[in-house]
XYZ file of C-alpha atoms in Angstrom:
467
model
C 38.203 -1.552 15.671
C 40.991 -1.501 13.272
C 42.953 1.821 12.955
C 43.254 3.211 9.759
C 45.984 4.772 8.126
C 44.317 6.688 5.899
C 40.842 7.715 4.059
C 41.722 5.345 1.741
C 42.266 2.372 3.730
C 39.168 2.772 6.106
C 37.134 2.456 2.854
C 38.872 -0.709 1.524
C 38.584 -1.856 5.089
C 34.598 -1.297 5.304
C 34.519 -3.019 1.750
C 36.334 -5.781 2.868
C 34.037 -6.874 6.171
C 30.848 -6.273 4.081
C 31.787 -8.539 0.786
C 33.030 -10.818 3.713
C 30.019 -10.449 6.052
C 27.739 -10.968 2.545
C 29.924 -14.467 1.508
C 29.334 -15.875 4.882
C 25.629 -15.225 4.247
C 25.617 -16.885 1.043
C 28.204 -19.822 2.337
C 25.343 -20.502 5.269
C 22.215 -19.860 2.956
C 24.162 -22.367 0.670
C 24.732 -25.068 2.805
C 21.995 -24.845 5.508
C 23.992 -24.479 8.002
C 23.165 -21.314 10.430
C 26.304 -21.295 12.966
C 28.259 -18.630 11.153
C 25.621 -16.532 10.691
C 25.994 -14.184 14.101
C 29.219 -13.393 11.660
C 27.383 -11.695 9.304
C 26.539 -7.858 10.486
C 27.156 -4.257 8.833
C 30.650 -2.758 9.187
C 31.000 0.168 11.065
C 33.244 3.556 10.426
C 34.059 5.327 13.667
C 36.215 8.653 13.720
C 37.698 10.295 16.391
C 37.813 13.908 15.804
C 40.433 14.998 18.642
C 40.788 18.856 18.474
C 38.551 21.050 17.119
C 39.153 24.183 15.704
C 38.455 27.353 13.180
C 38.336 26.073 9.302
C 37.918 27.866 6.104
C 34.299 29.158 6.866
C 33.150 28.113 3.329
C 33.337 24.801 3.648
C 30.293 23.075 2.748
C 30.900 19.621 4.807
C 33.103 17.715 6.448
C 33.098 19.747 9.591
C 31.671 19.270 13.337
C 30.713 21.441 15.833
C 33.063 19.882 18.666
C 35.528 17.376 19.175
C 34.150 13.871 20.039
C 33.401 10.477 18.425
C 31.273 10.512 15.071
C 30.128 6.600 13.802
C 27.829 5.244 11.360
C 26.908 1.458 10.144
C 27.677 1.433 6.783
C 25.937 -1.073 3.976
C 27.373 -1.575 0.242
C 30.429 0.828 0.820
C 31.518 -0.861 -2.081
C 28.524 1.207 -4.299
C 29.309 4.290 -2.063
C 33.484 4.334 -2.544
C 33.667 7.437 -4.018
C 31.282 9.540 -1.724
C 32.582 8.046 1.476
C 36.244 8.501 0.080
C 35.553 12.415 -0.286
C 33.715 12.874 2.880
C 36.672 11.270 5.213
C 39.190 13.533 2.889
C 37.240 16.445 3.833
C 37.235 15.331 7.402
C 40.477 14.377 8.127
C 41.785 17.273 6.406
C 39.496 20.143 8.938
C 40.728 18.377 11.914
C 43.462 15.757 13.658
C 41.392 12.557 13.231
C 41.510 8.910 14.382
C 39.614 6.717 11.719
C 38.741 2.963 12.774
C 36.791 0.084 10.989
C 35.400 -2.465 12.629
C 32.076 -5.078 12.738
C 28.450 -3.203 14.368
C 26.307 -5.111 16.125
C 23.604 -4.706 13.829
C 22.859 -8.168 11.442
C 22.266 -8.211 7.804
C 18.790 -9.816 7.039
C 19.657 -12.015 3.979
C 16.717 -10.341 2.269
C 19.254 -7.472 1.545
C 22.299 -9.205 0.215
C 22.759 -10.230 -3.358
C 22.627 -13.742 -4.781
C 21.420 -15.185 -1.657
C 19.246 -17.765 -2.649
C 15.680 -19.032 -1.231
C 15.018 -17.171 1.943
C 11.203 -17.864 2.145
C 9.426 -18.849 5.228
C 9.518 -22.420 4.340
C 13.299 -22.239 4.107
C 13.529 -20.691 7.515
C 11.281 -22.898 8.842
C 12.999 -25.907 7.671
C 16.274 -24.581 8.555
C 15.413 -24.004 12.299
C 17.541 -20.784 11.955
C 16.612 -17.529 13.536
C 17.539 -15.572 11.222
C 17.291 -11.811 11.651
C 14.733 -10.037 9.728
C 14.239 -6.888 7.646
C 12.810 -5.214 10.479
C 11.164 -1.584 9.812
C 12.233 -0.988 13.647
C 15.634 0.147 12.232
C 14.249 2.454 8.878
C 13.553 5.679 9.731
C 14.701 9.234 9.218
C 15.494 10.413 12.608
C 18.687 11.764 11.746
C 17.241 13.435 8.415
C 14.811 14.840 10.511
C 17.031 15.711 13.698
C 15.949 13.660 16.068
C 17.287 14.625 20.136
C 18.388 10.983 20.700
C 20.065 10.665 17.217
C 22.328 13.115 18.444
C 22.752 13.268 22.389
C 24.077 9.648 22.588
C 27.609 8.503 23.350
C 28.375 8.488 19.259
C 26.989 10.829 16.898
C 26.040 9.841 13.491
C 28.497 10.691 10.619
C 25.984 9.139 7.849
C 22.419 10.648 7.386
C 21.176 7.109 7.135
C 21.064 3.803 8.983
C 22.022 0.792 7.327
C 18.839 -0.798 6.662
C 17.023 2.377 5.843
C 19.586 2.197 3.015
C 18.873 -1.219 2.101
C 15.389 -0.923 2.027
C 15.763 2.395 0.117
C 17.863 0.348 -2.714
C 14.956 -2.397 -2.859
C 12.688 0.285 -3.018
C 14.184 1.811 -6.076
C 14.783 -1.614 -7.928
C 10.709 -2.148 -7.385
C 9.381 0.768 -8.860
C 11.810 1.371 -11.457
C 12.827 -1.979 -12.309
C 16.569 -1.194 -12.129
C 18.847 -1.893 -9.576
C 20.650 1.090 -7.663
C 24.344 -0.080 -9.360
C 23.647 2.588 -12.245
C 21.587 5.295 -10.985
C 23.434 8.733 -11.711
C 23.954 11.781 -9.490
C 22.229 14.250 -11.580
C 18.298 12.870 -11.729
C 15.538 14.435 -13.970
C 11.889 13.412 -12.659
C 8.941 13.917 -15.269
C 5.531 12.423 -15.421
C 5.748 11.650 -18.905
C 6.484 8.961 -21.177
C 7.290 11.477 -24.245
C 10.053 12.985 -21.586
C 11.580 10.184 -21.410
C 11.426 8.702 -25.224
C 13.146 12.039 -26.101
C 15.544 11.285 -23.348
C 16.417 7.675 -24.477
C 16.787 9.581 -28.810
C 19.258 11.787 -26.820
C 20.886 9.084 -25.050
C 21.277 6.784 -28.088
C 22.777 9.979 -30.056
C 25.306 10.617 -27.456
C 26.633 6.746 -27.319
C 26.533 7.103 -31.029
C 29.181 10.383 -30.624
C 32.952 9.367 -29.747
C 33.247 12.437 -28.179
C 30.841 11.972 -25.527
C 31.048 11.700 -22.263
C 28.131 8.509 -22.050
C 29.195 5.301 -22.389
C 26.332 3.152 -21.122
C 22.179 3.353 -21.123
C 20.434 1.089 -18.848
C 16.555 0.909 -19.765
C 14.058 0.016 -17.175
C 13.325 -3.353 -19.042
C 16.391 -4.525 -18.593
C 18.348 -3.887 -21.734
C 21.805 -2.382 -21.553
C 23.574 -0.434 -24.265
C 26.771 0.631 -24.634
C 28.914 2.685 -27.240
C 29.253 -0.540 -29.171
C 25.491 -0.959 -29.382
C 23.664 0.026 -32.961
C 20.446 0.072 -31.884
C 17.839 2.785 -32.886
C 14.818 3.998 -30.979
C 12.776 1.907 -33.001
C 14.724 -1.511 -31.697
C 13.826 -0.555 -28.158
C 11.198 -1.512 -26.150
C 10.134 1.562 -24.081
C 6.887 0.589 -22.759
C 7.582 -0.669 -18.617
C 5.784 -2.676 -16.158
C 7.428 -0.788 -13.663
C 5.197 2.026 -11.518
C 8.007 4.801 -12.455
C 10.329 3.926 -15.108
C 13.969 4.897 -14.960
C 16.506 5.396 -17.637
C 20.119 5.888 -16.375
C 22.320 7.642 -19.306
C 25.805 6.506 -18.057
C 29.403 7.453 -17.188
C 32.326 5.819 -15.928
C 32.551 8.266 -12.953
C 28.460 8.086 -12.218
C 28.438 12.044 -13.133
C 25.671 10.901 -15.741
C 22.325 11.928 -15.603
C 19.329 9.609 -14.528
C 15.769 10.354 -15.678
C 12.497 9.001 -14.292
C 8.473 9.006 -15.010
C 7.171 9.113 -11.125
C 3.552 9.344 -12.573
C 1.231 12.192 -10.752
C 1.124 13.473 -7.539
C 2.992 14.457 -4.523
C 3.164 11.069 -3.015
C 5.032 9.423 -5.923
C 7.148 12.269 -5.610
C 8.023 11.820 -1.774
C 8.356 7.826 -2.465
C 11.098 8.116 -4.787
C 13.116 10.676 -3.391
C 13.045 9.392 -0.233
C 14.570 6.280 -1.691
C 16.954 7.947 -4.145
C 18.414 10.344 -1.284
C 20.181 7.664 0.425
C 22.814 7.699 -2.408
C 23.978 11.282 -2.049
C 22.713 12.760 -5.897
C 24.200 16.008 -6.374
C 20.964 17.514 -8.047
C 17.411 16.385 -9.146
C 15.042 18.690 -11.228
C 11.474 18.141 -12.021
C 10.250 18.809 -15.425
C 6.429 18.609 -16.495
C 3.361 20.415 -17.353
C 1.864 23.427 -15.081
C -1.818 25.487 -14.828
C -0.318 29.004 -15.787
C -2.024 31.728 -13.478
C -1.474 35.017 -14.963
C -3.794 35.425 -18.579
C -0.554 37.411 -20.468
C 0.850 33.566 -20.111
C 0.925 31.241 -23.156
C 0.642 27.672 -23.795
C 3.974 26.122 -24.191
C 5.315 29.279 -21.887
C 8.427 27.993 -19.282
C 8.257 28.377 -15.252
C 11.115 28.587 -13.176
C 10.081 28.153 -9.957
C 12.036 30.466 -7.166
C 9.568 30.151 -4.502
C 6.868 26.835 -3.138
C 3.981 27.049 -2.012
C 2.667 23.776 -0.241
C -1.184 22.695 -0.354
C 0.626 19.053 -1.109
C 0.710 18.637 2.608
C 2.778 15.415 1.898
C 5.510 16.104 3.836
C 4.234 18.910 6.858
C 5.128 16.219 9.709
C 8.442 16.494 7.900
C 9.341 19.971 7.518
C 6.775 22.048 8.903
C 4.928 24.677 6.715
C 6.478 27.909 8.328
C 9.850 26.615 7.105
C 10.847 28.086 3.965
C 11.984 26.377 1.116
C 14.728 28.213 -0.946
C 15.718 28.681 -4.524
C 18.740 27.017 -5.624
C 20.922 29.645 -7.275
C 23.211 27.368 -8.948
C 20.684 25.187 -10.225
C 18.731 28.249 -11.081
C 21.612 29.441 -13.069
C 21.965 26.514 -14.882
C 18.508 26.285 -15.644
C 18.510 29.480 -17.121
C 21.212 29.442 -19.267
C 19.952 26.118 -20.629
C 16.642 27.955 -21.549
C 18.790 30.494 -23.301
C 20.778 28.254 -25.468
C 17.742 26.304 -26.749
C 15.556 29.101 -27.235
C 17.576 32.483 -27.350
C 16.090 35.220 -25.385
C 14.617 33.442 -22.041
C 12.588 36.489 -21.479
C 10.297 35.552 -24.089
C 9.909 32.404 -23.220
C 10.213 32.016 -19.196
C 9.271 33.887 -16.522
C 10.220 32.922 -12.905
C 7.833 32.595 -9.836
C 5.963 30.695 -7.368
C 4.857 27.479 -8.150
C 1.911 26.101 -6.201
C 1.538 22.556 -5.744
C -1.396 20.733 -4.891
C -2.660 17.183 -3.637
C -5.709 17.818 -5.747
C -5.569 17.076 -9.346
C -9.151 18.956 -9.965
C -8.025 21.977 -7.554
C -9.789 24.356 -10.687
C -13.143 22.661 -10.417
C -14.154 25.252 -7.365
C -16.294 27.786 -7.718
C -15.037 31.436 -8.888
C -15.108 32.571 -5.196
C -13.499 29.629 -3.621
C -10.716 30.396 -6.044
C -10.653 33.897 -5.171
C -10.112 33.214 -1.450
C -7.402 30.442 -2.045
C -5.277 32.780 -4.270
C -5.808 35.426 -2.706
C -2.635 37.420 -1.689
C -0.575 35.164 -3.716
C 2.095 35.675 -5.755
C 2.132 32.099 -7.963
C 2.247 31.840 -11.098
C 1.911 28.377 -11.601
C 0.072 24.752 -10.231
C 1.511 21.406 -10.115
C 1.240 18.727 -8.278
C 5.107 17.204 -7.462
C 7.301 20.572 -7.557
C 7.039 21.794 -3.961
C 7.282 17.385 -2.785
C 10.692 17.614 -4.546
C 11.586 20.901 -3.598
C 10.972 20.031 0.076
C 12.305 16.562 0.047
C 15.242 17.926 -1.195
C 15.172 20.811 1.119
C 14.982 18.167 3.980
C 18.014 15.433 2.611
C 20.690 18.446 1.230
C 19.946 17.353 -2.035
C 20.104 20.904 -4.618
C 16.831 20.867 -6.382
C 14.889 22.677 -9.574
C 11.626 23.178 -11.069
C 11.585 23.716 -14.805
C 7.827 23.426 -16.001
C 5.676 24.306 -19.575
C 2.245 26.098 -19.034
C -0.272 23.273 -20.777
C -3.219 24.948 -19.682
C -5.184 28.405 -18.174
C -7.893 27.216 -16.468
C -8.405 30.545 -14.463
C -8.584 32.179 -18.262
C -11.050 29.888 -19.911
C -8.116 27.365 -21.315
C -8.347 24.094 -19.750
C -6.639 20.905 -20.811
C -8.658 19.005 -23.111
C -6.929 16.720 -25.478
C -6.802 18.210 -28.759
C -5.032 20.970 -27.737
C -2.611 19.059 -25.160
C -1.347 16.444 -27.734
C -0.995 19.608 -30.409
C 0.929 21.460 -27.631
C 2.872 17.964 -26.025
C 4.262 17.107 -30.004
C 5.763 20.963 -29.953
C 7.420 21.337 -26.987
C 8.408 17.888 -25.497
C 11.954 17.667 -27.076
C 13.028 21.362 -26.471
C 11.761 21.081 -22.660
C 13.471 18.074 -22.204
C 16.789 19.349 -23.740
C 16.645 22.430 -21.427
C 16.728 19.905 -17.755
C 19.504 18.152 -19.719
C 21.889 20.742 -20.304
C 21.478 22.347 -17.223
C 22.215 19.250 -15.485
C 25.515 18.818 -18.071
C 26.491 22.177 -17.022
C 25.838 21.340 -13.564
C 28.371 18.017 -13.929
C 30.897 20.219 -15.295
C 31.285 21.809 -12.074
C 29.779 19.628 -8.739
C 32.004 22.008 -6.549
C 29.675 24.991 -6.940
C 26.576 23.060 -6.061
C 28.221 21.712 -2.732
C 27.378 25.041 -1.031
C 26.133 25.475 2.734
C 22.901 26.690 1.993
C 21.028 23.238 2.549
C 23.185 22.956 5.274
C 20.685 22.837 8.573
C 21.273 25.314 11.891
C 21.821 22.259 14.092
C 21.478 18.174 14.001
C 24.255 18.303 10.877
C 26.192 15.301 10.250
C 29.834 15.397 9.247
C 29.142 14.570 6.094
C 27.175 16.114 2.731
């Protein structure tokens, strides 16, 4: 291992080792000679915290419970450079530390290396090479979920994820969204409607044409990449996507722009995408979607700001026990409130806060009145949807600030079910304003990201030094 003088030198060394390993892999595959592939391993970052001492109690990360060795193998350090630099700097400011960088003993499967070429089974057999495979044995969330063994070995983890967990997450995001991870921004909006992504693209195009805008690029899931030099209008673009979860990245040079993803319907989709996006350590994610209103005083188009989550989606029960409360994140709540006020005026006229129920049964309302009575008895919920609780619970689990801003599209308990004609009229009248409320909230959060980096999502035990 190499002793590094400072965080910058350590991150530069990680990038150099990783790039060298990838280049060796490309050379081996291209030449059909695999003797050197044993050198293709992930780099490893090690920090020896030499002395524990009390630090500022408001520190949101970069602290430890005791001195000792903290270490993690790292994938794609170039993509995570800013994050790694920031986290290391906080840690060494808080404690006397020695930083080391060296090679780990974890091989990099060729499938996870860009530009590697053909690694098919036929090629493997012809070469007679015992190349490492992308094994799922090394893909898990033991650190995130506080597994005892993950925190009680000779080294405690620095990061939430192992390198193959990171790499398969990147591959999954590209598979589902159509765009590689490199342009994904740190503020993420989720929806289940193409109309919201269309409105987002309209907003993005206007921003690219504005010389004063902080946004410099837009990536679409069909491969198009637009810049401020582009003259395209919405009619010139292909917005239909063959991908299951189309993604649209409105980029800034620092990566603190806004990504919108149409995740489709259901809690399983919500878990699938957030499981993968979490490795990028986003600053926040927010769901904008539609819901069933449960209060007869509501009107179609009212906005629901979720401040509690009643989980009937079941998808995360094994990871986040049902008896653990999922709190609202005040910074996200305030940003959404201000955004609604900026677009609608007095938010009290159109928005209310309240509990959101998420269910894995889209036809939850197709029950007898007696069954619904027993299901909702004692609840203060104001809305039902399918994704919000999963997105909130996985945000809680992965320490990513989260929020929900839903629009009431039907009132099934009050003789206003969702029917095609009424739904289409509602969509046309509400889609732009709803999307813009979320965009304005994200822009406010991005203007002062330090406010989001609080201690609220740090767990009582089994926490890593990095955010």
